[in-house]
C-alpha cells in the first residue's frame, strides 16, 4: 500500500475511532486509549479550530475525559486529498463533519503524517479550521 493510501486509511480509521469513543461504543479502558494514541507520534502537535495548541501529552490527558461525552454524535470525513508527498511523510487535507442534536459542525483539516520507528505512519501535525455548515 502506498503512503497516500496509508494516510487515507489512518484518517478514516481515526474518524471512526473518535466517533466510537465519544459515543462509548468501545470499551473505555487504557487498552482502547492506547490503541488510539499509538497512531500519534510523541512529537504530535495539533492546532484546534479555536487556535489552541495541543501536544501529545495534552491529547493523551484529554482522551479519557471525553469518553462517552457525546452519545449522539455522528462523525464523517470527506474530500481526503494528498497535498505533498515524500518517501516517509505525506501532507493530507480533509473535511470532517460532526452531527449532533445540539448542532452540527464542519472542520477543514490539514494533517502531516510521518513514518514512525515502527514503520507505520503516525499523525505528526494536525491543523483544524472551523468552516460553515451548509444549510439544506
XYZ file of N, CA, C and O in Angstrom:
544
model
N 0.845 -1.173 0.000
C 0.000 0.000 0.000
C 0.895 1.242 0.000
O 1.848 1.319 0.767
N 0.594 2.192 -0.884
C 1.425 3.393 -0.951
C 1.110 4.348 0.205
O 0.125 4.171 0.931
N 1.946 5.339 0.365
C 1.854 6.236 1.514
C 0.554 7.053 1.520
O -0.002 7.334 2.581
N 0.037 7.403 0.350
C -1.224 8.147 0.283
C -2.381 7.257 0.754
O -3.231 7.685 1.538
N -2.394 6.031 0.303
C -3.437 5.093 0.738
C -3.338 4.829 2.240
O -4.358 4.734 2.933
N -2.102 4.734 2.761
C -1.921 4.526 4.196
C -2.455 5.711 4.991
O -3.154 5.540 5.999
N -2.140 6.925 4.554
C -2.606 8.126 5.265
C -4.129 8.237 5.184
O -4.785 8.579 6.173
N -4.691 7.934 4.029
C -6.147 7.951 3.870
C -6.799 6.972 4.834
O -7.798 7.288 5.497
N -6.216 5.794 4.933
C -6.721 4.778 5.860
C -6.629 5.265 7.310
O -7.552 5.059 8.102
N -5.519 5.910 7.667
C -5.356 6.435 9.033
C -6.412 7.494 9.355
O -6.950 7.529 10.456
N -6.689 8.367 8.410
C -7.711 9.404 8.622
C -9.075 8.753 8.825
O -9.780 9.058 9.799
N -9.442 7.854 7.929
C -10.738 7.175 8.057
C -10.854 6.404 9.364
O -11.896 6.445 10.031
N -9.798 5.716 9.737
C -9.802 4.936 10.969
C -9.931 5.843 12.199
O -10.695 5.551 13.120
N -9.196 6.960 12.206
C -9.287 7.857 13.353
C -10.688 8.461 13.486
O -11.236 8.533 14.592
N -11.273 8.873 12.372
C -12.627 9.442 12.418
C -13.609 8.409 12.966
O -14.461 8.725 13.802
N -13.477 7.174 12.533
C -14.325 6.096 13.062
C -14.073 5.901 14.562
O -15.014 5.836 15.355
N -12.793 5.813 14.940
C -12.442 5.553 16.336
C -12.878 6.674 17.272
O -13.370 6.407 18.369
N -12.717 7.925 16.860
C -13.073 9.021 17.761
C -14.591 9.103 17.920
O -15.094 9.395 19.006
N -15.327 8.805 16.852
C -16.787 8.751 16.966
C -17.228 7.673 17.941
O -18.085 7.901 18.806
N -16.640 6.486 17.821
C -16.955 5.395 18.743
C -16.589 5.757 20.174
O -17.315 5.434 21.119
N -15.475 6.449 20.346
C -15.019 6.852 21.673
C -15.994 7.862 22.293
O -16.398 7.722 23.440
N -16.350 8.875 21.513
C -17.310 9.877 22.002
C -18.646 9.244 22.395
O -19.297 9.680 23.338
N -19.082 8.230 21.644
C -20.380 7.584 21.900
C -20.280 6.458 22.933
O -21.294 5.900 23.324
N -19.099 6.083 23.337
C -18.822 4.935 24.211
C -19.266 3.618 23.560
O -19.737 2.719 24.226
N -19.060 3.527 22.248
C -19.344 2.294 21.514
C -18.223 1.267 21.666
O -18.345 0.153 21.163
N -17.123 1.665 22.292
C -15.987 0.777 22.546
C -15.707 0.802 24.044
O -16.195 1.670 24.763
N -14.926 -0.132 24.513
C -14.540 -0.158 25.931
C -13.724 1.090 26.255
O -12.792 1.424 25.522
N -14.052 1.756 27.321
C -13.331 2.963 27.738
C -12.228 2.636 28.710
O -12.241 3.089 29.850
N -11.270 1.856 28.268
C -10.188 1.444 29.151
C -8.831 1.865 28.580
O -8.745 2.423 27.495
N -7.792 1.604 29.331
C -6.439 2.003 28.936
C -6.021 1.356 27.613
O -5.377 1.999 26.790
N -6.408 0.121 27.393
C -6.048 -0.562 26.142
C -6.684 0.145 24.943
O -6.037 0.315 23.912
N -7.925 0.567 25.082
C -8.598 1.277 23.988
C -7.953 2.645 23.765
O -7.780 3.075 22.621
N -7.607 3.338 24.847
C -6.899 4.621 24.728
C -5.583 4.426 23.995
O -5.258 5.188 23.071
N -4.831 3.431 24.408
C -3.525 3.165 23.799
C -3.649 2.836 22.317
O -2.799 3.234 21.513
N -4.718 2.113 21.937
C -4.930 1.772 20.531
C -5.108 3.036 19.690
O -4.625 3.106 18.558
N -5.779 4.039 20.243
C -5.943 5.313 19.533
C -4.633 6.087 19.541
O -4.167 6.564 18.502
N -4.012 6.205 20.698
C -2.828 7.061 20.846
C -1.590 6.521 20.138
O -0.727 7.303 19.744
N -1.495 5.221 19.919
C -0.294 4.679 19.264
C -0.191 5.122 17.811
O 0.835 4.981 17.167
N -1.261 5.684 17.285
C -1.264 6.196 15.910
C -0.640 7.595 15.812
O -0.465 8.112 14.725
N -0.302 8.184 16.969
C 0.249 9.536 17.019
C 1.724 9.502 17.407
O 2.119 8.751 18.294
N 2.514 10.329 16.743
C 3.924 10.480 17.076
C 4.044 11.185 18.423
O 3.245 12.074 18.719
N 5.037 10.830 19.257
C 5.222 11.522 20.542
C 5.457 13.035 20.381
O 5.198 13.798 21.303
N 5.898 13.465 19.201
C 6.100 14.885 18.940
C 4.872 15.575 18.361
O 4.940 16.721 17.920
N 3.730 14.889 18.371
C 2.497 15.395 17.776
C 2.096 16.760 18.332
O 2.179 17.006 19.533
N 1.645 17.620 17.431
C 1.105 18.941 17.768
C -0.184 19.124 16.966
O -0.236 18.816 15.776
N -1.192 19.660 17.636
C -2.457 19.991 16.972
C -2.778 21.447 17.241
O -2.584 21.928 18.356
N -3.268 22.120 16.222
C -3.838 23.452 16.383
C -5.342 23.258 16.239
O -5.826 22.874 15.170
N -6.080 23.498 17.317
C -7.523 23.279 17.314
C -8.223 24.364 16.491
O -7.623 25.411 16.204
N -9.491 24.139 16.153
C -10.228 25.169 15.409
C -10.298 26.503 16.162
O -10.422 27.547 15.550
N -10.179 26.451 17.480
C -10.194 27.662 18.290
C -8.830 28.311 18.451
O -8.692 29.305 19.157
N -7.809 27.735 17.821
C -6.480 28.331 17.857
C -5.606 27.911 19.027
O -4.560 28.498 19.266
N -5.986 26.875 19.745
C -5.212 26.383 20.888
C -4.262 25.282 20.424
O -4.644 24.409 19.652
N -3.019 25.337 20.892
C -2.031 24.303 20.574
C -2.124 23.181 21.599
O -2.128 23.431 22.807
N -2.199 21.944 21.101
C -2.294 20.754 21.945
C -1.160 19.815 21.542
O -1.022 19.483 20.363
N -0.362 19.372 22.519
C 0.707 18.420 22.205
C 0.251 16.998 22.545
O -0.870 16.774 23.011
N 1.122 16.037 22.317
C 0.773 14.633 22.534
C 0.378 14.374 23.986
O -0.583 13.651 24.255
N 1.102 14.964 24.916
C 0.792 14.768 26.339
C -0.603 15.295 26.666
O -1.375 14.648 27.388
N -0.942 16.456 26.128
C -2.270 17.031 26.368
C -3.361 16.209 25.681
O -4.447 16.016 26.246
N -3.092 15.707 24.470
C -4.031 14.828 23.792
C -4.283 13.577 24.630
O -5.427 13.151 24.808
N -3.215 13.010 25.169
C -3.315 11.805 25.993
C -4.135 12.051 27.255
O -4.886 11.166 27.693
N -4.000 13.236 27.846
C -4.772 13.579 29.048
C -6.234 13.878 28.704
O -7.136 13.595 29.496
N -6.485 14.450 27.519
C -7.836 14.819 27.099
C -8.684 13.599 26.749
O -9.881 13.547 27.073
N -8.095 12.628 26.096
C -8.842 11.497 25.562
C -9.746 10.814 26.599
O -10.946 10.631 26.338
N -9.252 10.448 27.784
C -10.155 9.778 28.735
C -11.284 10.687 29.246
O -12.333 10.198 29.657
N -11.102 11.985 29.181
C -12.132 12.907 29.698
C -13.328 13.043 28.766
O -14.374 13.540 29.185
N -13.199 12.630 27.512
C -14.296 12.774 26.551
C -14.962 11.443 26.211
O -15.843 11.404 25.359
N -14.574 10.396 26.893
C -15.187 9.091 26.642
C -16.680 9.164 26.971
O -17.078 9.547 28.068
N -17.524 8.820 25.993
C -18.967 8.801 26.193
C -19.615 10.174 26.330
O -20.803 10.268 26.612
N -18.854 11.235 26.111
C -19.346 12.597 26.328
C -20.367 13.042 25.280
O -21.183 13.922 25.538
N -20.347 12.419 24.109
C -21.234 12.829 23.016
C -21.952 11.594 22.456
O -21.667 11.139 21.353
N -22.914 11.057 23.211
C -23.538 9.794 22.800
C -24.326 9.863 21.492
O -24.571 8.837 20.862
N -24.689 11.067 21.068
C -25.494 11.214 19.850
C -24.673 11.608 18.623
O -25.238 11.850 17.564
N -23.358 11.630 18.740
C -22.535 12.159 17.641
C -22.397 11.172 16.489
O -22.318 9.959 16.681
N -22.380 11.743 15.313
C -22.034 11.021 14.091
C -20.899 11.822 13.453
O -21.012 13.041 13.292
N -19.807 11.158 13.130
C -18.642 11.840 12.568
C -18.359 11.244 11.189
O -18.306 10.023 11.034
N -18.191 12.123 10.220
C -17.899 11.687 8.848
C -16.715 12.471 8.313
O -16.420 13.575 8.781
N -16.077 11.906 7.317
C -14.946 12.563 6.671
C -15.174 12.546 5.158
O -15.776 11.619 4.627
N -14.713 13.609 4.504
C -14.867 13.716 3.054
C -13.672 14.464 2.481
O -12.891 15.070 3.210
N -13.572 14.426 1.162
C -12.579 15.219 0.425
C -11.141 14.978 0.885
O -10.350 15.921 0.992
N -10.787 13.732 1.153
C -9.414 13.414 1.559
C -8.516 13.519 0.332
O -8.775 12.878 -0.686
N -7.465 14.327 0.468
C -6.538 14.523 -0.658
C -5.108 14.628 -0.149
O -4.847 15.211 0.896
N -4.188 14.104 -0.932
C -2.760 14.296 -0.663
C -2.350 15.624 -1.273
O -2.677 15.919 -2.423
N -1.615 16.429 -0.508
C -1.159 17.727 -0.985
C 0.341 17.759 -1.256
O 0.800 18.527 -2.093
N 1.087 16.919 -0.531
C 2.544 16.875 -0.698
C 3.012 15.508 -0.225
O 2.616 15.056 0.858
N 3.846 14.871 -1.018
C 4.268 13.502 -0.716
C 5.788 13.399 -0.755
O 6.431 13.879 -1.694
N 6.348 12.766 0.254
C 7.755 12.393 0.319
C 7.811 10.892 0.610
O 6.784 10.271 0.873
N 8.995 10.333 0.626
C 9.140 8.903 0.881
C 8.556 8.498 2.227
O 7.844 7.501 2.323
N 8.842 9.266 3.278
C 8.413 8.905 4.628
C 7.479 9.916 5.267
O 7.324 9.937 6.496
N 6.850 10.764 4.465
C 5.881 11.721 5.014
C 4.893 12.129 3.918
O 5.196 12.046 2.727
N 3.724 12.549 4.375
C 2.693 12.995 3.439
C 1.819 14.033 4.141
O 1.483 13.875 5.314
N 1.505 15.088 3.410
C 0.617 16.132 3.905
C -0.753 15.914 3.263
O -0.866 15.881 2.035
N -1.774 15.742 4.105
C -3.122 15.447 3.641
C -4.076 16.562 4.063
O -3.850 17.222 5.085
N -5.140 16.742 3.291
C -6.236 17.615 3.690
C -7.524 16.797 3.649
O -7.635 15.832 2.889
N -8.465 17.189 4.503
C -9.771 16.531 4.517
C -10.779 17.428 5.216
O -10.415 18.414 5.856
N -12.045 17.081 5.065
C -13.128 17.793 5.735
C -13.794 16.829 6.708
O -14.114 15.693 6.337
N -13.978 17.294 7.936
C -14.631 16.490 8.973
C -15.970 17.126 9.314
O -16.056 18.334 9.528
N -16.993 16.288 9.346
C -18.335 16.726 9.718
C -18.729 16.030 11.018
O -18.563 14.813 11.137
N -19.223 16.799 11.970
C -19.746 16.243 13.207
C -21.207 16.647 13.315
O -21.532 17.831 13.258
N -22.074 15.630 13.439
C -23.514 15.859 13.525
C -23.987 15.483 14.924
O -23.695 14.382 15.403
N -24.700 16.430 15.564
C -25.252 16.196 16.894
C -26.600 16.881 16.998
O -26.872 17.845 16.277
N -27.398 16.401 17.917
C -28.706 17.001 18.145
C -28.585 18.488 18.474
O -29.380 19.302 18.018
N -27.582 18.858 19.236
C -27.421 20.264 19.648
C -26.843 21.154 18.555
O -26.762 22.359 18.713
N -26.420 20.560 17.458
C -25.885 21.342 16.351
C -24.733 20.631 15.663
O -24.025 19.830 16.276
N -24.568 20.928 14.415
C -23.528 20.302 13.596
C -22.326 21.231 13.483
O -22.443 22.439 13.687
N -21.179 20.659 13.171
C -20.020 21.486 12.848
C -19.206 20.827 11.746
O -19.313 19.640 11.479
N -18.421 21.671 11.113
C -17.592 21.247 9.983
C -16.208 21.824 10.203
O -16.066 22.972 10.609
N -15.197 21.011 9.936
C -13.804 21.426 10.082
C -13.034 21.060 8.823
O -13.177 19.961 8.316
N -12.228 21.979 8.377
C -11.281 21.696 7.319
C -9.965 21.375 8.022
O -9.528 22.128 8.903
N -9.337 20.275 7.661
C -8.135 19.833 8.367
C -6.966 19.622 7.411
O -7.149 19.198 6.268
N -5.783 19.919 7.921
C -4.528 19.602 7.257
C -3.734 18.736 8.229
O -3.541 19.127 9.382
N -3.314 17.562 7.775
C -2.617 16.618 8.639
C -1.306 16.177 7.989
O -1.287 15.808 6.812
N -0.248 16.233 8.776
C 1.051 15.737 8.343
C 1.289 14.389 9.006
O 1.206 14.269 10.235
N 1.582 13.397 8.186
C 1.919 12.061 8.671
C 3.389 11.789 8.390
O 3.894 12.137 7.321
N 4.066 11.172 9.357
C 5.456 10.759 9.170
C 5.572 9.283 9.535
O 4.811 8.769 10.359
N 6.513 8.622 8.904
C 6.730 7.219 9.211
C 7.474 7.112 10.533
O 8.509 7.718 10.729
N 6.894 6.354 11.460
C 7.486 6.172 12.772
C 8.579 5.124 12.777
O 8.831 4.454 11.771
N 9.232 4.973 13.923
C 10.298 3.975 14.069
C 9.791 2.565 13.824
O 10.553 1.686 13.435
N 8.482 2.351 14.051
C 7.894 1.027 13.832
C 7.507 0.802 12.367
O 6.941 -0.235 12.021
N 7.793 1.796 11.498
C 7.489 1.668 10.082
C 6.080 2.102 9.706
O 5.743 2.157 8.529
N 5.245 2.407 10.702
C 3.868 2.815 10.455
C 3.758 4.334 10.368
O 4.536 5.054 11.004
N 2.794 4.807 9.597
C 2.555 6.249 9.547
C 1.961 6.716 10.866
O 1.122 6.038 11.453
N 2.410 7.875 11.314
C 1.936 8.472 12.566
C 1.441 9.884 12.300
O 2.010 10.612 11.483
N 0.403 10.279 13.018
C -0.045 11.669 12.988
C 1.056 12.503 13.631
O 1.479 12.229 14.749
N 1.537 13.521 12.941
C 2.610 14.368 13.460
C 2.139 15.800 13.711
O 2.557 16.441 14.662
N 1.300 16.291 12.827
C 0.778 17.655 12.980
C -0.639 17.683 12.424
O -0.911 17.081 11.385
N -1.533 18.366 13.127
C -2.916 18.496 12.677
C -3.370 19.927 12.916
O -3.215 20.451 14.019
N -3.899 20.549 11.892
C -4.465 21.900 11.985
C -5.915 21.806 11.541
O -6.204 21.350 10.437
N -6.831 22.214 12.423
C -8.248 22.215 12.083
C -8.764 23.654 12.060
O -8.389 24.455 12.908
N -9.642 23.943 11.104
C -10.238 25.266 10.972
C -11.743 25.107 10.846
O -12.218 24.289 10.048
N -12.488 25.899 11.644
C -13.947 25.872 11.534
C -14.354 26.299 10.134
O -13.728 27.172 9.533
N -15.426 25.716 9.642
C -15.977 26.074 8.351
C -17.499 26.058 8.489
O -18.048 25.205 9.179
N -18.198 26.980 7.848
C -19.663 26.989 7.961
C -20.268 25.683 7.436
O -19.792 25.130 6.449
N -21.297 25.220 8.127
C -22.036 24.039 7.680
C -23.141 24.553 6.762
O -23.924 25.417 7.144
N -23.189 24.033 5.555
C -24.198 24.470 4.579
C -25.589 24.064 5.051
O -25.799 22.938 5.504
N -26.512 24.983 4.967
C -27.906 24.713 5.294
C -28.594 24.112 4.075
O -28.381 24.547 2.961
N -29.434 23.101 4.306
C -30.175 22.490 3.187
C -31.381 23.316 2.822
O -31.968 24.013 3.515
